[in-house]
Amino acid sequence: MLPRRSNIGPDAVLAERDPGLRDAKLSELGEGWDNVACAVIRDEGEPRVVLRISKIVDPQERSQVVVQDVALLDFVAQHASLATNVVAAADPGNGVLLMSLVPGEGADRLAPRDEAAAAAALGRFLGGIHRADAPAGLVAAATSLTTWPAQAQAEFAASATLFADPDRRAIEAFLAERPPEGAPHNILCHNDLGDEHVIVDTARSDVVGVIDWSDAVLGDPARDFALLMFDFGPAFCERTLAAYDRPVDSDLCSRARWFGARAGVVGVAHRAREHDPGLSSTLARLRRVLAYRG
């Protein structure tokens, strides 16, 4: 994770971008590899704006990332059936974005009330996004899977002794599997559609939005079903596919399982080394995905 830039303060940046928000309060929402995001709270009301500040030091790279992100968010908003962050203002030079806040809670904190309705909403959402013809250069092509097995094996090897024999054998059997062949067609993928990026309305507990497109790529559509399978379960993923109004090749579910399980292996390996209390729930999800043969 990149360190934060010490020469830029959120309050000063916010006042410069919108003088009307000079007296607003900031509440940090989270920190990613290269950005920090804060909710902007005005007059003690509900936050409606997100301030995102880049941690990238190189000004040219920082500016390029913001310009690309603005173009991506504008494109996604045109094709999304669920709410997404809409850009209100941008300062590429300083690496600053002001975006609308998608109100609600992440599904990792607030489970959808009706799983069937949630899966259908996400299926329709993905159908619209995957149908959209992304302009050249909007996002980069997904990285090759060539190095992924070795990386996952190295991650797990560093913590293998921390797992009980049944789990260790199941994970090692998965790691010995051959990676999937490429998809027939590559499309615009969110590429990180886990439960923390699925927004649930706090009043009705319905799925209302999808956030954080920082990992978007041009790649295999199975990538966007992988974490749905991992976080919500294979049955939820199958319901999502049932509402997905796009051609589905016969190997999509097996590729989604592979992508999801690979992410899960890396996740449990890291949590085990860090003695993370979330290990047991992540491991339970991994067992569920590894057992899936749909």
PDB file of N, CA, C and O in Angstrom, residues 38-95:
ATOM      1  N   CYS A  38     -12.909   9.936   1.568  1.00  0.00           N
ATOM      2  CA  CYS A  38     -13.594  10.498   2.736  1.00  0.00           C
ATOM      3  C   CYS A  38     -15.011  10.911   2.350  1.00  0.00           C
ATOM      4  O   CYS A  38     -15.235  11.443   1.252  1.00  0.00           O
ATOM      5  N   ALA A  39     -15.949  10.682   3.253  1.00  0.00           N
ATOM      6  CA  ALA A  39     -17.305  11.199   3.073  1.00  0.00           C
ATOM      7  C   ALA A  39     -17.327  12.665   3.503  1.00  0.00           C
ATOM      8  O   ALA A  39     -16.701  13.033   4.502  1.00  0.00           O
ATOM      9  N   VAL A  40     -18.044  13.485   2.742  1.00  0.00           N
ATOM     10  CA  VAL A  40     -18.168  14.906   3.047  1.00  0.00           C
ATOM     11  C   VAL A  40     -19.518  15.133   3.719  1.00  0.00           C
ATOM     12  O   VAL A  40     -20.567  14.872   3.129  1.00  0.00           O
ATOM     13  N   ILE A  41     -19.486  15.610   4.966  1.00  0.00           N
ATOM     14  CA  ILE A  41     -20.706  15.780   5.760  1.00  0.00           C
ATOM     15  C   ILE A  41     -20.949  17.269   5.973  1.00  0.00           C
ATOM     16  O   ILE A  41     -20.107  17.979   6.545  1.00  0.00           O
ATOM     17  N   ARG A  42     -22.106  17.723   5.541  1.00  0.00           N
ATOM     18  CA  ARG A  42     -22.424  19.147   5.623  1.00  0.00           C
ATOM     19  C   ARG A  42     -23.667  19.354   6.485  1.00  0.00           C
ATOM     20  O   ARG A  42     -24.680  18.675   6.298  1.00  0.00           O
ATOM     21  N   ASP A  43     -23.582  20.290   7.418  1.00  0.00           N
ATOM     22  CA  ASP A  43     -24.718  20.667   8.262  1.00  0.00           C
ATOM     23  C   ASP A  43     -25.299  19.473   9.008  1.00  0.00           C
ATOM     24  O   ASP A  43     -26.528  19.362   9.184  1.00  0.00           O
ATOM     25  N   GLU A  44     -24.422  18.564   9.434  1.00  0.00           N
ATOM     26  CA  GLU A  44     -24.828  17.393  10.213  1.00  0.00           C
ATOM     27  C   GLU A  44     -25.804  16.480   9.469  1.00  0.00           C
ATOM     28  O   GLU A  44     -26.442  15.615  10.064  1.00  0.00           O
ATOM     29  N   GLY A  45     -25.958  16.686   8.173  1.00  0.00           N
ATOM     30  CA  GLY A  45     -26.857  15.841   7.395  1.00  0.00           C
ATOM     31  C   GLY A  45     -26.166  14.586   6.913  1.00  0.00           C
ATOM     32  O   GLY A  45     -25.002  14.314   7.240  1.00  0.00           O
ATOM     33  N   GLU A  46     -26.883  13.802   6.122  1.00  0.00           N
ATOM     34  CA  GLU A  46     -26.301  12.599   5.554  1.00  0.00           C
ATOM     35  C   GLU A  46     -25.261  12.976   4.499  1.00  0.00           C
ATOM     36  O   GLU A  46     -25.487  13.905   3.704  1.00  0.00           O
ATOM     37  N   PRO A  47     -24.118  12.305   4.475  1.00  0.00           N
ATOM     38  CA  PRO A  47     -23.110  12.623   3.454  1.00  0.00           C
ATOM     39  C   PRO A  47     -23.626  12.294   2.048  1.00  0.00           C
ATOM     40  O   PRO A  47     -24.287  11.278   1.851  1.00  0.00           O
ATOM     41  N   ARG A  48     -23.353  13.166   1.110  1.00  0.00           N
ATOM     42  CA  ARG A  48     -23.789  12.953  -0.271  1.00  0.00           C
ATOM     43  C   ARG A  48     -22.631  13.001  -1.258  1.00  0.00           C
ATOM     44  O   ARG A  48     -22.811  12.740  -2.441  1.00  0.00           O
ATOM     45  N   VAL A  49     -21.438  13.353  -0.768  1.00  0.00           N
ATOM     46  CA  VAL A  49     -20.285  13.539  -1.637  1.00  0.00           C
ATOM     47  C   VAL A  49     -19.098  12.771  -1.057  1.00  0.00           C
ATOM     48  O   VAL A  49     -18.920  12.688   0.163  1.00  0.00           O
ATOM     49  N   VAL A  50     -18.289  12.215  -1.959  1.00  0.00           N
ATOM     50  CA  VAL A  50     -17.051  11.534  -1.583  1.00  0.00           C
ATOM     51  C   VAL A  50     -15.871  12.333  -2.131  1.00  0.00           C
ATOM     52  O   VAL A  50     -15.875  12.749  -3.295  1.00  0.00           O
ATOM     53  N   LEU A  51     -14.882  12.556  -1.290  1.00  0.00           N
ATOM     54  CA  LEU A  51     -13.629  13.164  -1.709  1.00  0.00           C
ATOM     55  C   LEU A  51     -12.582  12.058  -1.782  1.00  0.00           C
ATOM     56  O   LEU A  51     -12.351  11.347  -0.802  1.00  0.00           O
ATOM     57  N   ARG A  52     -11.970  11.893  -2.956  1.00  0.00           N
ATOM     58  CA  ARG A  52     -10.932  10.890  -3.127  1.00  0.00           C
ATOM     59  C   ARG A  52      -9.626  11.571  -3.473  1.00  0.00           C
ATOM     60  O   ARG A  52      -9.583  12.409  -4.381  1.00  0.00           O
ATOM     61  N   ILE A  53      -8.579  11.229  -2.737  1.00  0.00           N
ATOM     62  CA  ILE A  53      -7.266  11.844  -2.946  1.00  0.00           C
ATOM     63  C   ILE A  53      -6.256  10.755  -3.287  1.00  0.00           C
ATOM     64  O   ILE A  53      -6.112   9.770  -2.556  1.00  0.00           O
ATOM     65  N   SER A  54      -5.541  10.948  -4.371  1.00  0.00           N
ATOM     66  CA  SER A  54      -4.542   9.982  -4.807  1.00  0.00           C
ATOM     67  C   SER A  54      -3.302  10.030  -3.912  1.00  0.00           C
ATOM     68  O   SER A  54      -2.890  11.089  -3.435  1.00  0.00           O
ATOM     69  N   LYS A  55      -2.718   8.856  -3.707  1.00  0.00           N
ATOM     70  CA  LYS A  55      -1.455   8.763  -2.966  1.00  0.00           C
ATOM     71  C   LYS A  55      -0.256   8.665  -3.906  1.00  0.00           C
ATOM     72  O   LYS A  55       0.882   8.571  -3.447  1.00  0.00           O
ATOM     73  N   ILE A  56      -0.508   8.681  -5.216  1.00  0.00           N
ATOM     74  CA  ILE A  56       0.569   8.560  -6.203  1.00  0.00           C
ATOM     75  C   ILE A  56       1.420   9.826  -6.188  1.00  0.00           C
ATOM     76  O   ILE A  56       0.900  10.945  -6.283  1.00  0.00           O
ATOM     77  N   VAL A  57       2.727   9.665  -6.092  1.00  0.00           N
ATOM     78  CA  VAL A  57       3.637  10.807  -5.975  1.00  0.00           C
ATOM     79  C   VAL A  57       3.931  11.431  -7.331  1.00  0.00           C
ATOM     80  O   VAL A  57       3.936  12.663  -7.471  1.00  0.00           O
ATOM     81  N   ASP A  58       4.164  10.608  -8.336  1.00  0.00           N
ATOM     82  CA  ASP A  58       4.529  11.132  -9.653  1.00  0.00           C
ATOM     83  C   ASP A  58       3.354  11.923 -10.243  1.00  0.00           C
ATOM     84  O   ASP A  58       2.267  11.371 -10.446  1.00  0.00           O
ATOM     85  N   PRO A  59       3.527  13.225 -10.530  1.00  0.00           N
ATOM     86  CA  PRO A  59       2.405  14.053 -10.983  1.00  0.00           C
ATOM     87  C   PRO A  59       1.810  13.619 -12.320  1.00  0.00           C
ATOM     88  O   PRO A  59       0.604  13.720 -12.527  1.00  0.00           O
ATOM     89  N   GLN A  60       2.662  13.156 -13.230  1.00  0.00           N
ATOM     90  CA  GLN A  60       2.147  12.738 -14.532  1.00  0.00           C
ATOM     91  C   GLN A  60       1.295  11.483 -14.403  1.00  0.00           C
ATOM     92  O   GLN A  60       0.194  11.406 -14.974  1.00  0.00           O
ATOM     93  N   GLU A  61       1.792  10.514 -13.658  1.00  0.00           N
ATOM     94  CA  GLU A  61       1.020   9.284 -13.448  1.00  0.00           C
ATOM     95  C   GLU A  61      -0.276   9.580 -12.693  1.00  0.00           C
ATOM     96  O   GLU A  61      -1.337   9.063 -13.038  1.00  0.00           O
ATOM     97  N   ARG A  62      -0.177  10.419 -11.680  1.00  0.00           N
ATOM     98  CA  ARG A  62      -1.347  10.776 -10.864  1.00  0.00           C
ATOM     99  C   ARG A  62      -2.427  11.428 -11.724  1.00  0.00           C
ATOM    100  O   ARG A  62      -3.602  11.079 -11.655  1.00  0.00           O
ATOM    101  N   SER A  63      -2.015  12.352 -12.567  1.00  0.00           N
ATOM    102  CA  SER A  63      -2.961  13.051 -13.437  1.00  0.00           C
ATOM    103  C   SER A  63      -3.607  12.093 -14.434  1.00  0.00           C
ATOM    104  O   SER A  63      -4.823  12.135 -14.663  1.00  0.00           O
ATOM    105  N   GLN A  64      -2.795  11.212 -15.005  1.00  0.00           N
ATOM    106  CA  GLN A  64      -3.310  10.262 -15.986  1.00  0.00           C
ATOM    107  C   GLN A  64      -4.346   9.330 -15.365  1.00  0.00           C
ATOM    108  O   GLN A  64      -5.387   9.044 -15.978  1.00  0.00           O
ATOM    109  N   VAL A  65      -4.091   8.874 -14.145  1.00  0.00           N
ATOM    110  CA  VAL A  65      -5.031   7.975 -13.470  1.00  0.00           C
ATOM    111  C   VAL A  65      -6.360   8.667 -13.233  1.00  0.00           C
ATOM    112  O   VAL A  65      -7.432   8.095 -13.466  1.00  0.00           O
ATOM    113  N   VAL A  66      -6.334   9.918 -12.781  1.00  0.00           N
ATOM    114  CA  VAL A  66      -7.582  10.640 -12.515  1.00  0.00           C
ATOM    115  C   VAL A  66      -8.363  10.869 -13.803  1.00  0.00           C
ATOM    116  O   VAL A  66      -9.582  10.675 -13.847  1.00  0.00           O
ATOM    117  N   VAL A  67      -7.683  11.270 -14.870  1.00  0.00           N
ATOM    118  CA  VAL A  67      -8.365  11.487 -16.158  1.00  0.00           C
ATOM    119  C   VAL A  67      -9.017  10.197 -16.634  1.00  0.00           C
ATOM    120  O   VAL A  67     -10.173  10.199 -17.094  1.00  0.00           O
ATOM    121  N   GLN A  68      -8.312   9.070 -16.522  1.00  0.00           N
ATOM    122  CA  GLN A  68      -8.884   7.785 -16.930  1.00  0.00           C
ATOM    123  C   GLN A  68     -10.056   7.391 -16.050  1.00  0.00           C
ATOM    124  O   GLN A  68     -11.067   6.865 -16.544  1.00  0.00           O
ATOM    125  N   ASP A  69      -9.952   7.648 -14.740  1.00  0.00           N
ATOM    126  CA  ASP A  69     -11.038   7.297 -13.832  1.00  0.00           C
ATOM    127  C   ASP A  69     -12.291   8.119 -14.102  1.00  0.00           C
ATOM    128  O   ASP A  69     -13.412   7.605 -14.014  1.00  0.00           O
ATOM    129  N   VAL A  70     -12.114   9.388 -14.423  1.00  0.00           N
ATOM    130  CA  VAL A  70     -13.272  10.231 -14.768  1.00  0.00           C
ATOM    131  C   VAL A  70     -13.975   9.675 -16.001  1.00  0.00           C
ATOM    132  O   VAL A  70     -15.209   9.544 -16.030  1.00  0.00           O
ATOM    133  N   ALA A  71     -13.204   9.332 -17.027  1.00  0.00           N
ATOM    134  CA  ALA A  71     -13.787   8.776 -18.246  1.00  0.00           C
ATOM    135  C   ALA A  71     -14.503   7.455 -17.966  1.00  0.00           C
ATOM    136  O   ALA A  71     -15.608   7.205 -18.476  1.00  0.00           O
ATOM    137  N   LEU A  72     -13.899   6.607 -17.127  1.00  0.00           N
ATOM    138  CA  LEU A  72     -14.507   5.316 -16.806  1.00  0.00           C
ATOM    139  C   LEU A  72     -15.807   5.494 -16.030  1.00  0.00           C
ATOM    140  O   LEU A  72     -16.821   4.872 -16.360  1.00  0.00           O
ATOM    141  N   LEU A  73     -15.800   6.345 -15.005  1.00  0.00           N
ATOM    142  CA  LEU A  73     -17.002   6.544 -14.199  1.00  0.00           C
ATOM    143  C   LEU A  73     -18.123   7.166 -15.033  1.00  0.00           C
ATOM    144  O   LEU A  73     -19.299   6.801 -14.868  1.00  0.00           O
ATOM    145  N   ASP A  74     -17.780   8.085 -15.927  1.00  0.00           N
ATOM    146  CA  ASP A  74     -18.792   8.672 -16.818  1.00  0.00           C
ATOM    147  C   ASP A  74     -19.395   7.603 -17.732  1.00  0.00           C
ATOM    148  O   ASP A  74     -20.608   7.557 -17.949  1.00  0.00           O
ATOM    149  N   PHE A  75     -18.551   6.725 -18.252  1.00  0.00           N
ATOM    150  CA  PHE A  75     -19.023   5.665 -19.149  1.00  0.00           C
ATOM    151  C   PHE A  75     -19.912   4.682 -18.393  1.00  0.00           C
ATOM    152  O   PHE A  75     -20.994   4.313 -18.865  1.00  0.00           O
ATOM    153  N   VAL A  76     -19.459   4.258 -17.217  1.00  0.00           N
ATOM    154  CA  VAL A  76     -20.225   3.285 -16.429  1.00  0.00           C
ATOM    155  C   VAL A  76     -21.600   3.844 -16.069  1.00  0.00           C
ATOM    156  O   VAL A  76     -22.607   3.142 -16.150  1.00  0.00           O
ATOM    157  N   ALA A  77     -21.648   5.117 -15.688  1.00  0.00           N
ATOM    158  CA  ALA A  77     -22.919   5.722 -15.287  1.00  0.00           C
ATOM    159  C   ALA A  77     -23.951   5.692 -16.415  1.00  0.00           C
ATOM    160  O   ALA A  77     -25.154   5.617 -16.161  1.00  0.00           O
ATOM    161  N   GLN A  78     -23.475   5.727 -17.650  1.00  0.00           N
ATOM    162  CA  GLN A  78     -24.385   5.707 -18.801  1.00  0.00           C
ATOM    163  C   GLN A  78     -25.004   4.332 -19.035  1.00  0.00           C
ATOM    164  O   GLN A  78     -26.031   4.216 -19.709  1.00  0.00           O
ATOM    165  N   HIS A  79     -24.386   3.284 -18.492  1.00  0.00           N
ATOM    166  CA  HIS A  79     -24.822   1.922 -18.809  1.00  0.00           C
ATOM    167  C   HIS A  79     -25.255   1.121 -17.578  1.00  0.00           C
ATOM    168  O   HIS A  79     -25.638  -0.044 -17.726  1.00  0.00           O
ATOM    169  N   ALA A  80     -25.207   1.725 -16.409  1.00  0.00           N
ATOM    170  CA  ALA A  80     -25.475   0.996 -15.176  1.00  0.00           C
ATOM    171  C   ALA A  80     -26.954   1.049 -14.805  1.00  0.00           C
ATOM    172  O   ALA A  80     -27.567   2.120 -14.826  1.00  0.00           O
ATOM    173  N   SER A  81     -27.514  -0.091 -14.440  1.00  0.00           N
ATOM    174  CA  SER A  81     -28.886  -0.146 -13.944  1.00  0.00           C
ATOM    175  C   SER A  81     -28.953   0.055 -12.437  1.00  0.00           C
ATOM    176  O   SER A  81     -30.044   0.184 -11.873  1.00  0.00           O
ATOM    177  N   LEU A  82     -27.808   0.066 -11.761  1.00  0.00           N
ATOM    178  CA  LEU A  82     -27.711   0.382 -10.341  1.00  0.00           C
ATOM    179  C   LEU A  82     -26.887   1.659 -10.180  1.00  0.00           C
ATOM    180  O   LEU A  82     -26.131   2.040 -11.075  1.00  0.00           O
ATOM    181  N   ALA A  83     -27.019   2.295  -9.038  1.00  0.00           N
ATOM    182  CA  ALA A  83     -26.300   3.549  -8.799  1.00  0.00           C
ATOM    183  C   ALA A  83     -24.798   3.309  -8.750  1.00  0.00           C
ATOM    184  O   ALA A  83     -24.330   2.288  -8.246  1.00  0.00           O
ATOM    185  N   THR A  84     -24.044   4.251  -9.285  1.00  0.00           N
ATOM    186  CA  THR A  84     -22.586   4.245  -9.210  1.00  0.00           C
ATOM    187  C   THR A  84     -22.133   5.651  -8.850  1.00  0.00           C
ATOM    188  O   THR A  84     -22.921   6.596  -8.858  1.00  0.00           O
ATOM    189  N   ASN A  85     -20.857   5.800  -8.519  1.00  0.00           N
ATOM    190  CA  ASN A  85     -20.334   7.128  -8.209  1.00  0.00           C
ATOM    191  C   ASN A  85     -20.302   7.984  -9.468  1.00  0.00           C
ATOM    192  O   ASN A  85     -19.757   7.569 -10.489  1.00  0.00           O
ATOM    193  N   VAL A  86     -20.865   9.189  -9.386  1.00  0.00           N
ATOM    194  CA  VAL A  86     -20.873  10.130 -10.502  1.00  0.00           C
ATOM    195  C   VAL A  86     -19.927  11.277 -10.176  1.00  0.00           C
ATOM    196  O   VAL A  86     -19.975  11.847  -9.078  1.00  0.00           O
ATOM    197  N   VAL A  87     -19.050  11.608 -11.107  1.00  0.00           N
ATOM    198  CA  VAL A  87     -18.043  12.649 -10.876  1.00  0.00           C
ATOM    199  C   VAL A  87     -18.694  14.025 -10.834  1.00  0.00           C
ATOM    200  O   VAL A  87     -19.442  14.407 -11.735  1.00  0.00           O
ATOM    201  N   ALA A  88     -18.397  14.781  -9.762  1.00  0.00           N
ATOM    202  CA  ALA A  88     -18.883  16.156  -9.645  1.00  0.00           C
ATOM    203  C   ALA A  88     -17.796  17.156 -10.026  1.00  0.00           C
ATOM    204  O   ALA A  88     -18.078  18.199 -10.614  1.00  0.00           O
ATOM    205  N   ALA A  89     -16.558  16.854  -9.687  1.00  0.00           N
ATOM    206  CA  ALA A  89     -15.429  17.730 -10.014  1.00  0.00           C
ATOM    207  C   ALA A  89     -14.152  16.915  -9.944  1.00  0.00           C
ATOM    208  O   ALA A  89     -14.087  15.898  -9.251  1.00  0.00           O
ATOM    209  N   ALA A  90     -13.145  17.373 -10.695  1.00  0.00           N
ATOM    210  CA  ALA A  90     -11.868  16.663 -10.711  1.00  0.00           C
ATOM    211  C   ALA A  90     -10.721  17.646 -10.835  1.00  0.00           C
ATOM    212  O   ALA A  90     -10.844  18.687 -11.490  1.00  0.00           O
ATOM    213  N   ASP A  91      -9.619  17.311 -10.188  1.00  0.00           N
ATOM    214  CA  ASP A  91      -8.377  18.070 -10.291  1.00  0.00           C
ATOM    215  C   ASP A  91      -7.264  17.058 -10.555  1.00  0.00           C
ATOM    216  O   ASP A  91      -6.632  16.550  -9.623  1.00  0.00           O
ATOM    217  N   PRO A  92      -7.043  16.714 -11.834  1.00  0.00           N
ATOM    218  CA  PRO A  92      -6.054  15.674 -12.143  1.00  0.00           C
ATOM    219  C   PRO A  92      -4.667  15.984 -11.604  1.00  0.00           C
ATOM    220  O   PRO A  92      -3.965  15.087 -11.136  1.00  0.00           O
ATOM    221  N   GLY A  93      -4.252  17.242 -11.672  1.00  0.00           N
ATOM    222  CA  GLY A  93      -2.907  17.592 -11.225  1.00  0.00           C
ATOM    223  C   GLY A  93      -2.660  17.241  -9.770  1.00  0.00           C
ATOM    224  O   GLY A  93      -1.591  16.764  -9.401  1.00  0.00           O
ATOM    225  N   ASN A  94      -3.654  17.481  -8.933  1.00  0.00           N
ATOM    226  CA  ASN A  94      -3.530  17.168  -7.512  1.00  0.00           C
ATOM    227  C   ASN A  94      -4.047  15.771  -7.172  1.00  0.00           C
ATOM    228  O   ASN A  94      -4.000  15.366  -6.009  1.00  0.00           O
ATOM    229  N   GLY A  95      -4.568  15.059  -8.170  1.00  0.00           N
ATOM    230  CA  GLY A  95      -5.055  13.717  -7.922  1.00  0.00           C
ATOM    231  C   GLY A  95      -6.326  13.682  -7.103  1.00  0.00           C
ATOM    232  O   GLY A  95      -6.510  12.795  -6.267  1.00  0.00           O
TER     233      GLY A  95
END
